[in-house]
Coordinates of C-alpha atoms and ligand atoms in Angstrom, one line a residue:
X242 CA -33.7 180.5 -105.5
X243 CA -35.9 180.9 -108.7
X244 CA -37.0 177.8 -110.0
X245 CA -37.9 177.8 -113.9
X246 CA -35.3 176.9 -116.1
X247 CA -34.7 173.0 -117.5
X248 CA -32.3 171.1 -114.9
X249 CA -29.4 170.5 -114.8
X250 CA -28.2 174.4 -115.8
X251 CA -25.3 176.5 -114.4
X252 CA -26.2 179.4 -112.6
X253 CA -23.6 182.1 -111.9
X254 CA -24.4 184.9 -109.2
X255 CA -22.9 188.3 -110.6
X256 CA -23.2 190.2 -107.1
X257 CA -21.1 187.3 -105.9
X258 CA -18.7 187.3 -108.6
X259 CA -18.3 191.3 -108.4
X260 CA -17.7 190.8 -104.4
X261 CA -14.2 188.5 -105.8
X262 CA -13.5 191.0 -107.8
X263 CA -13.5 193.8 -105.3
X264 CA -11.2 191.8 -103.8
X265 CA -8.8 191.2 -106.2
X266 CA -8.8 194.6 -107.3
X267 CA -8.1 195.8 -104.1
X268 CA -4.8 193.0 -103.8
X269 CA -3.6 194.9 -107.5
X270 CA -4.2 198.3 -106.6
X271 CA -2.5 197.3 -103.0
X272 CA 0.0 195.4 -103.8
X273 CA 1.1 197.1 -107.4
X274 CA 0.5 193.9 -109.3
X275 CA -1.1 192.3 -112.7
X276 CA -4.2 190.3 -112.0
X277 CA -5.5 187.6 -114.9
X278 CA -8.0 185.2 -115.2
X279 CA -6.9 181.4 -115.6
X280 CA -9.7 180.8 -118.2
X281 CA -8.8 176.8 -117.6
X282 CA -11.0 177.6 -114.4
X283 CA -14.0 179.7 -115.8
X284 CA -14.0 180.6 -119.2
X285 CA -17.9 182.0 -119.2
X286 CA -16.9 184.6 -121.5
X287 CA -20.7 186.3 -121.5
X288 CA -18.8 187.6 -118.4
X289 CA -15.8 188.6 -119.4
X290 CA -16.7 192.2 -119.8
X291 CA -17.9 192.6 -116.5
X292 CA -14.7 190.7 -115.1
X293 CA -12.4 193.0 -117.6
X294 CA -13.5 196.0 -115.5
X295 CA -11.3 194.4 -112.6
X296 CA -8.9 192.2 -113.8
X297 CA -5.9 193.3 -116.2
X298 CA -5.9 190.3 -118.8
X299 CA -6.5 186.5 -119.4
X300 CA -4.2 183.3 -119.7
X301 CA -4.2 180.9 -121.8
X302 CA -3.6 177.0 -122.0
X303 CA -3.1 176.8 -125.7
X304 CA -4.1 178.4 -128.9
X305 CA -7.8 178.3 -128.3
X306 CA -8.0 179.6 -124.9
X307 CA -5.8 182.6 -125.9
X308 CA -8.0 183.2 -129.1
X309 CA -10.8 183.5 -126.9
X310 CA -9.3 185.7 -124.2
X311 CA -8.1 188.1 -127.0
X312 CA -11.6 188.0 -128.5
X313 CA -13.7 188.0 -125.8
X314 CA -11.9 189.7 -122.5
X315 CA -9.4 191.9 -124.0
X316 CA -6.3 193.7 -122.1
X317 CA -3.2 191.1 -121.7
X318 CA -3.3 188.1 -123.2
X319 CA -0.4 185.1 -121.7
X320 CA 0.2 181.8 -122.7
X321 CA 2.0 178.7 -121.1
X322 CA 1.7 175.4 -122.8
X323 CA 4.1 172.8 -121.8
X324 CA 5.1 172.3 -125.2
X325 CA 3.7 174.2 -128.7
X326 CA 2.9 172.8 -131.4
X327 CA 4.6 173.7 -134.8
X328 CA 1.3 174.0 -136.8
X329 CA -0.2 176.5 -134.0
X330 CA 3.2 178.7 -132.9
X331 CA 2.3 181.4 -135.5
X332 CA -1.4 181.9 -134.5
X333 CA -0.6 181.7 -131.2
X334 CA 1.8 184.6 -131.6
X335 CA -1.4 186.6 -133.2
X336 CA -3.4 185.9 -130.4
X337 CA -1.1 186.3 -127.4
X338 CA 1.6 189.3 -126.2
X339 CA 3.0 186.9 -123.3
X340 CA 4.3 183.6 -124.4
X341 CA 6.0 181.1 -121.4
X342 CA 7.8 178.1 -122.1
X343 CA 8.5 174.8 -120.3
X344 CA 11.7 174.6 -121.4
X345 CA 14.9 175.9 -122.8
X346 CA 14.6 173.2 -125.3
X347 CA 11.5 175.0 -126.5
X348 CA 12.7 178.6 -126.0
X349 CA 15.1 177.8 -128.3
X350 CA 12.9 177.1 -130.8
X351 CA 10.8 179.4 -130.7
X352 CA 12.1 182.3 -129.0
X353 CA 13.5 183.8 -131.9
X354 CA 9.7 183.4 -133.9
X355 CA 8.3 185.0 -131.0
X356 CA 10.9 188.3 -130.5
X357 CA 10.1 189.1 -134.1
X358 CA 6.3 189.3 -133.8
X359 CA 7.3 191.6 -130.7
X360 CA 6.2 188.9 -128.1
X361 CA 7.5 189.5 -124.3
X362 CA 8.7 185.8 -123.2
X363 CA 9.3 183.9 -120.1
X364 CA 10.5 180.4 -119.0
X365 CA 8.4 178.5 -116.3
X366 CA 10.1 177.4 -113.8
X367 CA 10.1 174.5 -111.1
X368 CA 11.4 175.7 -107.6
X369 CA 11.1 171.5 -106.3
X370 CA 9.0 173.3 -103.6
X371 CA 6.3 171.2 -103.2
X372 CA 3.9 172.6 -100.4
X373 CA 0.7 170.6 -101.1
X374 CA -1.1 167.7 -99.1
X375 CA -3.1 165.3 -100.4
X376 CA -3.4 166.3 -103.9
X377 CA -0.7 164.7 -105.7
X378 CA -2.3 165.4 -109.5
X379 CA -2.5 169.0 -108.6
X380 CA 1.1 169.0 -107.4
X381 CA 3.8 170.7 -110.2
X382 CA 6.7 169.8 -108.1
X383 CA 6.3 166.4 -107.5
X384 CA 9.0 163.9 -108.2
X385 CA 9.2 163.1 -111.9
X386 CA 6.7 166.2 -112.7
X387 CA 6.9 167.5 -116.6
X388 CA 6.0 171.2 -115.4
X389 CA 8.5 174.3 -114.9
X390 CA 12.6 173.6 -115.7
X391 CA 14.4 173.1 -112.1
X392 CA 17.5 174.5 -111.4
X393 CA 20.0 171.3 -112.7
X394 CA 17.9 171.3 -116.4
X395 CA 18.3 175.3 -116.5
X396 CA 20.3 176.2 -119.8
X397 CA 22.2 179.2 -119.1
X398 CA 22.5 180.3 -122.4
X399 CA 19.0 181.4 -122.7
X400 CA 18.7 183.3 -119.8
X401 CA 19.6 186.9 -121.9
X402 CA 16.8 186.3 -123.9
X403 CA 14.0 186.1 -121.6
X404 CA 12.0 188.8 -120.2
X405 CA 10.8 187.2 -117.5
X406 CA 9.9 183.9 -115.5
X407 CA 7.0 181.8 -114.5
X408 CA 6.4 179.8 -111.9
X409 CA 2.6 177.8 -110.7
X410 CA 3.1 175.4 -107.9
X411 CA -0.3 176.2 -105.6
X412 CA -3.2 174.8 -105.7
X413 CA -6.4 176.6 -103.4
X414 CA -3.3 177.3 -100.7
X415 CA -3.1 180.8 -98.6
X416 CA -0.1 182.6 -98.9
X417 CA 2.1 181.7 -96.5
X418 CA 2.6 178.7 -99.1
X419 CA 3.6 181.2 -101.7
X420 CA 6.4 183.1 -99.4
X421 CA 8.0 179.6 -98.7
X422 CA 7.4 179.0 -102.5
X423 CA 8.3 182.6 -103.0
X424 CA 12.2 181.7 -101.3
X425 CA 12.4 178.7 -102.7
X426 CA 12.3 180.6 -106.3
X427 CA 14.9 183.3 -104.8
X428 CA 17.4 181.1 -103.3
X429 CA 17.6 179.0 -106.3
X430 CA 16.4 181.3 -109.4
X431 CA 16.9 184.9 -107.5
X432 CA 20.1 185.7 -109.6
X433 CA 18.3 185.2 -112.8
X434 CA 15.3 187.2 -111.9
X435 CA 17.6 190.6 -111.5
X436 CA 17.3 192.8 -114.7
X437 CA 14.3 190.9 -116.1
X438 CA 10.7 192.3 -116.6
X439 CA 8.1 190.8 -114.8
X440 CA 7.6 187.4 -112.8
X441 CA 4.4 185.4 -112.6
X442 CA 3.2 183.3 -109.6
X443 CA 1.0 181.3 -111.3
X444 CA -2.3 180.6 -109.9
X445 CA -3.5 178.0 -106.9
X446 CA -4.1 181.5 -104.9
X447 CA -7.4 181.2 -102.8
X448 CA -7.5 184.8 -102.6
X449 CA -11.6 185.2 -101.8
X450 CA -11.8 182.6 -99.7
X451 CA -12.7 184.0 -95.9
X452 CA -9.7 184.1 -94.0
X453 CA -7.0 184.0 -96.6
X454 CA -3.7 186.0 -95.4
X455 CA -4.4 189.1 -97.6
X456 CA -1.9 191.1 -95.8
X457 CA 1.1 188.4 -96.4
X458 CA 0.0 188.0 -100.5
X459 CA 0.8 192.0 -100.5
X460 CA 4.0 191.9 -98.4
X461 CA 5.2 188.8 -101.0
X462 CA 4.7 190.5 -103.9
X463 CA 6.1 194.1 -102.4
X464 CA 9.2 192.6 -101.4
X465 CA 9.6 190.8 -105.3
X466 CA 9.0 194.6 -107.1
X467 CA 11.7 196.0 -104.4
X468 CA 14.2 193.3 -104.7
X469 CA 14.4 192.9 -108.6
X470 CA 12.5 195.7 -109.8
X471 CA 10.1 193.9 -112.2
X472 CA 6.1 193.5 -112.4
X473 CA 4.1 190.5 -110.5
X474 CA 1.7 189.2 -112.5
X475 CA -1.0 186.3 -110.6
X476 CA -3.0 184.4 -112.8
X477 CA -5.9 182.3 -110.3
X478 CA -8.5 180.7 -112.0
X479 CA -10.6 179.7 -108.9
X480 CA -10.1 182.6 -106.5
X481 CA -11.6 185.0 -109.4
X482 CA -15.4 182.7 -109.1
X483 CA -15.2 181.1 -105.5
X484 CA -18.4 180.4 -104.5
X485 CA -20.1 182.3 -107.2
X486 CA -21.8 179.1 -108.6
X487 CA -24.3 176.5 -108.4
X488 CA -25.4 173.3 -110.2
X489 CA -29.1 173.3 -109.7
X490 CA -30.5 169.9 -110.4
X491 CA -33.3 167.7 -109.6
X492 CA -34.1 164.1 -108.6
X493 CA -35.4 162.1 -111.1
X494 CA -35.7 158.7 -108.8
X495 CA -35.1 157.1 -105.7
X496 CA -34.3 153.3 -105.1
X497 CA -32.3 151.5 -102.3
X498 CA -29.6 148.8 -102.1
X499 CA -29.1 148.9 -98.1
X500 CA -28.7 152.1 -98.2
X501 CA -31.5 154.8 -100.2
X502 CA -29.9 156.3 -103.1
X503 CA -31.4 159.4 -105.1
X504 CA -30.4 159.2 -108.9
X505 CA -30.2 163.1 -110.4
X506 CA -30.3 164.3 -113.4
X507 CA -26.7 165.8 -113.2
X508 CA -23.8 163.3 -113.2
X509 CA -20.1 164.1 -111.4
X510 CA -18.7 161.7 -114.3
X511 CA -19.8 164.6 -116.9
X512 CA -21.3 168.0 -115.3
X513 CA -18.8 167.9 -112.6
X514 CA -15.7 165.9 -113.4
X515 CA -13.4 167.3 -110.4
X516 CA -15.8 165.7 -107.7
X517 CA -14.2 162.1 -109.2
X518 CA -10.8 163.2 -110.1
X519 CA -10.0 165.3 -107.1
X520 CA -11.9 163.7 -105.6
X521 CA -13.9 165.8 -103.2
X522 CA -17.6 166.5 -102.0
X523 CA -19.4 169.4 -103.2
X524 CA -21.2 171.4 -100.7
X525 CA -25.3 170.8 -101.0
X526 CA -27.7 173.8 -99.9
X527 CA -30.2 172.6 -97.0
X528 CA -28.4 168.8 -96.6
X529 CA -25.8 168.0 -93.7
X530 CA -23.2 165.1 -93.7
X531 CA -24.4 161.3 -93.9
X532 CA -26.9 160.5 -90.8
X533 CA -26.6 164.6 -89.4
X534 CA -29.9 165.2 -90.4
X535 CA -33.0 162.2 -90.2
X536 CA -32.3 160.8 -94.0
X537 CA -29.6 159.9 -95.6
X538 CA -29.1 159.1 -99.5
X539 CA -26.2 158.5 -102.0
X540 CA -26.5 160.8 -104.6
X541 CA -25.5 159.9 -108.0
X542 CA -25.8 160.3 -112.0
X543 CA -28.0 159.0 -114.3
X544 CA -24.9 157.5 -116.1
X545 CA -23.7 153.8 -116.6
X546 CA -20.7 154.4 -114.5
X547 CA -20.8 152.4 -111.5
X548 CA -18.9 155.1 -109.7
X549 CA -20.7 158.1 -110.9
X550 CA -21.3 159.0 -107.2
X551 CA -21.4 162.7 -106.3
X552 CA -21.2 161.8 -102.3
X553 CA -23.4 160.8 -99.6
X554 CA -25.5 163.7 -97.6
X555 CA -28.6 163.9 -95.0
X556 CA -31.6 166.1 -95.3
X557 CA -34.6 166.9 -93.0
X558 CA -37.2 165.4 -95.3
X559 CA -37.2 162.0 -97.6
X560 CA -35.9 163.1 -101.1
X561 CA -38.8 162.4 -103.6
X562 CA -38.8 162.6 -107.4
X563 CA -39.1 165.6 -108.5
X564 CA -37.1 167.7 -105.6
X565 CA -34.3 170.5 -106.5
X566 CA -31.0 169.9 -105.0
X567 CA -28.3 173.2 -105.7
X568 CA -24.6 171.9 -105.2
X569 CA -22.2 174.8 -103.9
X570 CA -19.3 176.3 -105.4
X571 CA -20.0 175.0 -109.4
X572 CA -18.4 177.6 -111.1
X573 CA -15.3 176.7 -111.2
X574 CA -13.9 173.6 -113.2
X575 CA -17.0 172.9 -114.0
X576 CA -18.2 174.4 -117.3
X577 CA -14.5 173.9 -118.7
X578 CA -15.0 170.6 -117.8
X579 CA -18.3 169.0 -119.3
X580 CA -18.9 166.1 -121.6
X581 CA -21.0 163.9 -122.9
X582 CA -20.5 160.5 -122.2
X583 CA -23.7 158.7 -122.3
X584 CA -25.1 161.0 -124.6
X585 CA -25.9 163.1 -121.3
X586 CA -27.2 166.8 -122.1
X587 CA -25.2 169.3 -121.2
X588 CA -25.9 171.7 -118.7
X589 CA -27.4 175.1 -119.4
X590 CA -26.0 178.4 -118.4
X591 CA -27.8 181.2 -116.3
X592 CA -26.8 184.3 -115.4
X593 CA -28.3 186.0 -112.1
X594 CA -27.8 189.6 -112.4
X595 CA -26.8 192.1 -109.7
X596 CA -31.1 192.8 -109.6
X597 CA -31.9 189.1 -108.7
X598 CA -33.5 188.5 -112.3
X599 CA -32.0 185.7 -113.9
X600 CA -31.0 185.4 -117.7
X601 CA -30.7 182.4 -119.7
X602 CA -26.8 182.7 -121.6
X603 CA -27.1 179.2 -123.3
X604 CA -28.8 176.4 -123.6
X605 CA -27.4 172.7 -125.5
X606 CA -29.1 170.3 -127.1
X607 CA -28.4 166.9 -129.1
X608 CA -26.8 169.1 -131.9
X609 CA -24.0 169.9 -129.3
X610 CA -24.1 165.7 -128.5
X611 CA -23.5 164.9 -132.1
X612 CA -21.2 167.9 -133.1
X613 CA -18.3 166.3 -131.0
X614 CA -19.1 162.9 -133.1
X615 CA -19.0 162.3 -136.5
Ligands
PLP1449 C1 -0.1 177.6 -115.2 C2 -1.4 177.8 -114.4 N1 -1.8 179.0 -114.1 C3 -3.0 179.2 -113.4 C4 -3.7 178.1 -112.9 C5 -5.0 178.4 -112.2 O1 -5.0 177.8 -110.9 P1 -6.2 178.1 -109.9 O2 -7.5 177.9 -110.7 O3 -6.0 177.0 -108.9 O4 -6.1 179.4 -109.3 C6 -3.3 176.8 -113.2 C7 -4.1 175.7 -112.8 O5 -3.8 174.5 -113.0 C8 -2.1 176.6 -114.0 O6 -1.7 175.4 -114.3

């Protein structure tokens, strides 16, 4: 990889980002469904052109993603927020054509706003179908859980006015998640759905990854548009730039405490929150797992936070000031995610283009520190 921009930067591979969106395009075209972008994920919106070309819309967490997928992306605009906020409704109606509640207590006030400015609108929905392991914060149908209305909280009076329903419950699962999901919805929810306009499955779909049920995904969503006659919408965030990523970084020092640690100048507490919060490992070009290879260091930040460990890996040679270590798989929740605790510099942004030649989309400095201060 080309070495000669300031670490730590960014650095998204188009030709890899295209190859997702082959295959995304081909699960709409296949299947008959509406693909968006979960901007939450990725919101890179240099890119959004190139990712409009495949992908029928973006959605929104609030007012200020949904301004920026109307701006920037274009096509279908959604919404879901689990609950609006009065002084935001009516730009939010400007921005957006889908608009998804949490709640009937919120559809009923502002369903009526939202039908006037010609909004289609939908009511998220909580099948208690929880299918996930491990990762209890990314689970929307855990006990106590503020996301989606279940069954028992479902008002029935505002069913007529809804166009269609919402549901996200997956997080990076296949699809045979989804079908059990998919039933869950049905046998509690299926009545409902009849005579409505569309249904959206939310994202958690790990579409691109190698070995995801492809076939199944299609079968799901064919046997929703023949049952209830409505359009499937999937909104993923991370399937659309899987592995289409890198944080490329560089040692700035090694010391040891019975073990050799190598302090980078990235930090997981601000250039890669997720490793902490999820918490998981992110994959390291040319390293192996602790004592694999000959030497093994902690890698961490450069940040006052004891725990601003990004996880322990082996390499073939000692790590020495100055090397370049490229963590895997850094698009996603990444970007969205920065901050500058510590007064730590953001990361820049680099495009690699189909041709290999690499462009510099944005660079921060102190201004961008001090900006978020006052
Ligand atoms: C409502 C909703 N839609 C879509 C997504 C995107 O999920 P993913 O990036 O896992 O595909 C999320 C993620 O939290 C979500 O909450």
């Amino acid at each position: 990889m080309q070495q000669k921009w300031k670490t730590p930067y960014f650095l998204v591979d188009e030709a890899r980002l295209v190859h997702n969106l082959e295959i995304l395009k081909e699960v709409s075209e296949r299947a008959g469904c509406k693909i968006l972008l979960a901007q939450k994920a990725f919101s890179m919106y240099a890119v959004y052109p190139l990712l409009r070309n495949y992908l029928a819309g973006s959605t929104a967490s609030g007012l200020y993603e949904a301004r920026l997928g109307k701006e920037y992306f274009g096509g279908e605009t959604h919404v879901f927020s689990p609950a609006y906020r009065n002084d935001e409704f009516e730009q939010i109606l400007h921005y957006a054509d889908h608009i998804v509640f949490n709640s009937p207590a919120q559809v009923k006030k502002y369903a009526k706003q939202a039908k006037e400015a010609q909004k289609s609108i939908g009511l998220r929905l909580n099948p208690e179908c929880s299918t996930q392991e491990g990762h209890a914060i990314y689970d929307p149908c855990a006990p106590g859980s503020r996301l989606g209305t279940t069954l028992e909280n479902l008002d029935q009076s505002i069913i007529p006015i809804l166009d269609g329903f919402h549901f996200h419950t997956l997080c990076e699962q296949d699809s045979d998640d989804l079908e059990k999901t998919v039933e869950a919805v049905e046998r509690k929810f299926g009545r409902y759905l009849k005579g409505k306009k569309w249904l959206n499955l939310g994202g958690g779909h790990h579409i691109t990854r190698p070995g995801y049920d492809l076939e199944r995904l299609i079968r799901v969503i064919h046997h929703l548009k023949e049952t209830y006659h409505l359009e499937v919408y999937l909104e993923p965030g991370e399937a659309v730039v899987l592995n289409a990523g890198f944080l490329v970084s560089e040692v700035l020092e090694v010391v040891k405490n019975g073990i050799s640690i190598a302090i980078l100048d990235t930090s997981a507490a601000c250039h890669m929150p997720d490793v902490l919060e999820m918490p998981y490992r992110p994959p390291l070009q040319k390293s192996g797992l602790p004592e694999e290879k000959v030497y093994t260091y902690r890698l961490a930040g450069p940040t006052c936070l004891a725990g601003d460990v990004i996880g322990d890996y082996s390499f073939d040679q000692p790590l020495k000031e100055g090397d370049i270590l490229v963590f895997e798989d850094m698009a996603l929740y990444t970007m969205v995610k920065t901050n500058t605790f510590n007064g730590m510099p953001l990361p820049s942004i680099v495009l690699q283009k189909r041709d290999g030649t690499q462009e510099l989309i944005r660079a921060f400095g102190y201004e961008d520190f001090k900006n978020r201060l006052s």
